[in-house]
PDB file of C-alpha atoms in Angstrom:
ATOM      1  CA  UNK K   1      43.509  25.116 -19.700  1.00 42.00           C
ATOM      2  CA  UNK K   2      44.373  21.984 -20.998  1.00 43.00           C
ATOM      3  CA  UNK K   3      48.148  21.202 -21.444  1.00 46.00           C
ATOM      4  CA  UNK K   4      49.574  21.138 -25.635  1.00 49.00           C
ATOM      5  CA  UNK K   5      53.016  19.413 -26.209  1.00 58.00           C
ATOM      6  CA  UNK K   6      52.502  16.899 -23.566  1.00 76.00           C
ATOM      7  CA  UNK K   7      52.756  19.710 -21.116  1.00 83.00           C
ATOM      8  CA  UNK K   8      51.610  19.644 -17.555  1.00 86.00           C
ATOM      9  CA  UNK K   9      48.283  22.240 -17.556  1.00 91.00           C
ATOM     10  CA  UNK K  10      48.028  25.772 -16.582  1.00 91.00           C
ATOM     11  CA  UNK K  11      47.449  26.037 -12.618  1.00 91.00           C
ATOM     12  CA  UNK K  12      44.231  28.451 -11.862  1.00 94.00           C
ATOM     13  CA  UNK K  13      46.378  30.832 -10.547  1.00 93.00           C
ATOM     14  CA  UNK K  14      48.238  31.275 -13.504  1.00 92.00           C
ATOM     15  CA  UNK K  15      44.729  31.316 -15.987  1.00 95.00           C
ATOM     16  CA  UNK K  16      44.054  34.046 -13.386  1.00 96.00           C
ATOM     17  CA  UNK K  17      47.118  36.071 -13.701  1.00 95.00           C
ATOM     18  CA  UNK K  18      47.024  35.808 -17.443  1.00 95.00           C
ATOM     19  CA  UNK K  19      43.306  36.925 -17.720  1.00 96.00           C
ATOM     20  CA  UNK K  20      44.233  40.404 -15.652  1.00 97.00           C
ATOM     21  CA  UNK K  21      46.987  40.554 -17.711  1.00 95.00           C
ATOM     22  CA  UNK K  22      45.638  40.374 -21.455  1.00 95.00           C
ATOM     23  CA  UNK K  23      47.603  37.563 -22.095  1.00 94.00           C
ATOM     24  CA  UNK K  24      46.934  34.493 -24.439  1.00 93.00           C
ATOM     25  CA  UNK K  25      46.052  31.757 -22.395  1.00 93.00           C
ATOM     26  CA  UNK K  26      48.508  29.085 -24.303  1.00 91.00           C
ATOM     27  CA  UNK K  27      50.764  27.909 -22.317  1.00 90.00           C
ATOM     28  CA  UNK K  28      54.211  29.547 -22.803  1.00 88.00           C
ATOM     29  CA  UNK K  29      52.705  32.356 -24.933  1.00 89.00           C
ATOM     30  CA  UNK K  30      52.397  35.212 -22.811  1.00 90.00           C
ATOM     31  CA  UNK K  31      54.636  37.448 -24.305  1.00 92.00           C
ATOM     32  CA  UNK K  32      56.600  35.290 -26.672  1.00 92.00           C
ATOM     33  CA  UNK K  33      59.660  36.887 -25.523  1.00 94.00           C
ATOM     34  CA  UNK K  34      61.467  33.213 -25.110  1.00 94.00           C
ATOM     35  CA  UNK K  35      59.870  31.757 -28.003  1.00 91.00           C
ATOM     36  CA  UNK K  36      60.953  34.894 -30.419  1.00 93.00           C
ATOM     37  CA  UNK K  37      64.746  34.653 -29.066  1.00 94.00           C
ATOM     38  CA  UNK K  38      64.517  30.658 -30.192  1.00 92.00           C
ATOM     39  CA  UNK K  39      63.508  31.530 -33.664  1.00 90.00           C
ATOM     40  CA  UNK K  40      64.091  35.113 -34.998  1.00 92.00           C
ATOM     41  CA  UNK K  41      67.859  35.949 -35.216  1.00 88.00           C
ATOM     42  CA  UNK K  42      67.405  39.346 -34.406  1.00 91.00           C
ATOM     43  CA  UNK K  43      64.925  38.986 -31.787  1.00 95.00           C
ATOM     44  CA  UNK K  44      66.482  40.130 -27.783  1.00 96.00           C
ATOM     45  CA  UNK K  45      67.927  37.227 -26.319  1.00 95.00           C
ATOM     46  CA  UNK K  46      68.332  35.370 -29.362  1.00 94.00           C
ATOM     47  CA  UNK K  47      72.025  32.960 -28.653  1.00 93.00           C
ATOM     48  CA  UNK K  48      74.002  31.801 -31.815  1.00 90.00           C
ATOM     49  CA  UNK K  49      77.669  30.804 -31.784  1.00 88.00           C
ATOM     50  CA  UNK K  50      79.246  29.154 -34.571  1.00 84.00           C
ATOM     51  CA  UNK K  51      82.729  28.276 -35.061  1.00 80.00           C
ATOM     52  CA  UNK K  52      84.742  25.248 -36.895  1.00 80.00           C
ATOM     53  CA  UNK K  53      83.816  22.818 -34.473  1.00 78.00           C
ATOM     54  CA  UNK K  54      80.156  23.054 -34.047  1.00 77.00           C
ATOM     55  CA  UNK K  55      77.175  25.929 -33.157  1.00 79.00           C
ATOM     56  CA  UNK K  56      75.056  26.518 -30.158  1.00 85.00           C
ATOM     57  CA  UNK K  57      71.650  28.004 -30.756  1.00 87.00           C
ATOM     58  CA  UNK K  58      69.644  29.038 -27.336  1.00 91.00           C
ATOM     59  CA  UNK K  59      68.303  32.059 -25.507  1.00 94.00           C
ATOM     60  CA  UNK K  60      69.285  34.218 -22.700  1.00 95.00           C
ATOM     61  CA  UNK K  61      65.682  35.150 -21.999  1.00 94.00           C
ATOM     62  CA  UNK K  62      66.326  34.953 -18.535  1.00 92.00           C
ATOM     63  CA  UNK K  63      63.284  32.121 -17.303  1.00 90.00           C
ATOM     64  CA  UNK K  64      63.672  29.914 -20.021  1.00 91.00           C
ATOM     65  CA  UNK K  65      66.307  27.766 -18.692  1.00 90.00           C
ATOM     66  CA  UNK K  66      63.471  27.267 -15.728  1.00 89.00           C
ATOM     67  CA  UNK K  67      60.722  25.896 -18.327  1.00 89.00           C
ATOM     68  CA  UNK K  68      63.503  23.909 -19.667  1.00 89.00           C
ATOM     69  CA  UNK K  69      64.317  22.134 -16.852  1.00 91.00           C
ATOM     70  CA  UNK K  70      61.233  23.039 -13.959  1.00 90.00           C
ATOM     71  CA  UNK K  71      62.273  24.045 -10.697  1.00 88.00           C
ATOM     72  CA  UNK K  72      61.079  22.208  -7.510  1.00 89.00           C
ATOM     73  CA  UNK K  73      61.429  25.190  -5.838  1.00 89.00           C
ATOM     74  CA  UNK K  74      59.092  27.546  -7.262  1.00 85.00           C
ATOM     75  CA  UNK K  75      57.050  24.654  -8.153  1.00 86.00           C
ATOM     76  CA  UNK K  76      57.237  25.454 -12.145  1.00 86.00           C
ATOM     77  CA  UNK K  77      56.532  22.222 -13.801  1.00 90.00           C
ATOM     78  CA  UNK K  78      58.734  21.389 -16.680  1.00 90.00           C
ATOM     79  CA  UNK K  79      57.784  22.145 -19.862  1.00 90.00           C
ATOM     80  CA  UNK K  80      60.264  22.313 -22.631  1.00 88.00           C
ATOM     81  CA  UNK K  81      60.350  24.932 -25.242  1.00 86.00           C
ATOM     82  CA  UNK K  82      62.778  22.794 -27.354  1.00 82.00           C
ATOM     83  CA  UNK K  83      62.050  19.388 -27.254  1.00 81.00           C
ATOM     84  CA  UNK K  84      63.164  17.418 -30.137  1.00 82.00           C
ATOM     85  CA  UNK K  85      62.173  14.012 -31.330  1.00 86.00           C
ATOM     86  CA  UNK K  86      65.048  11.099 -32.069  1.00 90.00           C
ATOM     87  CA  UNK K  87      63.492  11.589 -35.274  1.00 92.00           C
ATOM     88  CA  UNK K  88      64.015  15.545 -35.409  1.00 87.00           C
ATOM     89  CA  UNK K  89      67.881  15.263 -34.304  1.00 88.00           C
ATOM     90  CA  UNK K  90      68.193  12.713 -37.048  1.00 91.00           C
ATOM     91  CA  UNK K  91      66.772  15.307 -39.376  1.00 88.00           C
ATOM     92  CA  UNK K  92      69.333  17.986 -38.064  1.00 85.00           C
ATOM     93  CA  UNK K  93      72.381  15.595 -38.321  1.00 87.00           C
ATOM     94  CA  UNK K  94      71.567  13.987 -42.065  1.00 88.00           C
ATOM     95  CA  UNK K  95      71.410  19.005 -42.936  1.00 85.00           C
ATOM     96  CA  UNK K  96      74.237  18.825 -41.387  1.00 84.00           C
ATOM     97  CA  UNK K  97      75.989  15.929 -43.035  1.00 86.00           C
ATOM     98  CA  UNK K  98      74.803  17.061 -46.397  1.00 85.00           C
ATOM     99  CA  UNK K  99      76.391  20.549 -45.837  1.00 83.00           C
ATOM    100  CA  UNK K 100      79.496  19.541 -44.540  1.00 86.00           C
ATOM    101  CA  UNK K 101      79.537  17.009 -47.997  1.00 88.00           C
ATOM    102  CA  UNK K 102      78.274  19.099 -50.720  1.00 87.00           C
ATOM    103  CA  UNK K 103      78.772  22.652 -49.016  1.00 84.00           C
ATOM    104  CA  UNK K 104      74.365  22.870 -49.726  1.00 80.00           C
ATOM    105  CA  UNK K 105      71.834  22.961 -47.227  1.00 73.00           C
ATOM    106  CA  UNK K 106      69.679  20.447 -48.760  1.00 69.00           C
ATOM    107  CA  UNK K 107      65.594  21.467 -49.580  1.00 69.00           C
ATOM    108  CA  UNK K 108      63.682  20.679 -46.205  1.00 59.00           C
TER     109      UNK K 108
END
C-alpha cells in the first residue's frame, strides 16, 4: 500500500495483519480510535483544556504520541496524524485573532 500524506508505506507485515483483521488498509485507519479522539469531542480519548491563557487540543489514545513522533525502537516510522501547514497555523492564529477582537468566530 502506497503511503497518503507524505507517509512512509505500509510494511507487508502490517497489510498482512490488517487483512486477518478486517481492517481498512489506509494507513492509520484501522480502527479510527486516534483519529475520532482528534476530532469528535465526545469521542474516548478526546483532550481539550481551555483556560484564559490558551487551549490544548490532543488525544490520550495511548499509541498516538508514537505515530506522532516514530519510535526507533519498534521501528514505527513517523507518520503524523496532525500535521499542519505554515499556511494552516496562519489560518488558526488570524480565528483566533478575530475572536479575541470581535468576540466571533469568523465564517471558515
Amino acid at each position: 500500500s502506497s503511503g497518503s500524506g507524505g507517509w512512509a508505506p505500509l510494511a507487508d507485515s502490517t497489510i498482512q495483519f490488517k487483512r486477518r483483521k478486517g481492517f481498512p488498509l489506509e494507513i492509520l485507519h484501522a480502527t479510527l480510535a486516534l483519529r475520532n479522539s482528534l476530532t469528535k469531542w465526545s469521542a474516548p480519548g478526546a483532550e481539550r483544556y481551555f483556560s484564559n491563557q490558551g487551549f490544548t487540543w490532543g488525544s490520550s489514545v495511548r499509541y498516538g504520541v508514537f505515530h506522532q513522533h516514530g519510535s526507533e525502537k519498534t521501528g514505527l516510522p513517523q507518520r503524523r496524524p496532525v500535521d499542519l501547514t505554515a499556511s494552516q497555523r496562519d489560518d488558526i492564529v488570524k480565528i483566533i485573532q478575530g475572536f479575541i477582537v470581535t468576540g466571533k468566530v469568523p465564517p471558515v
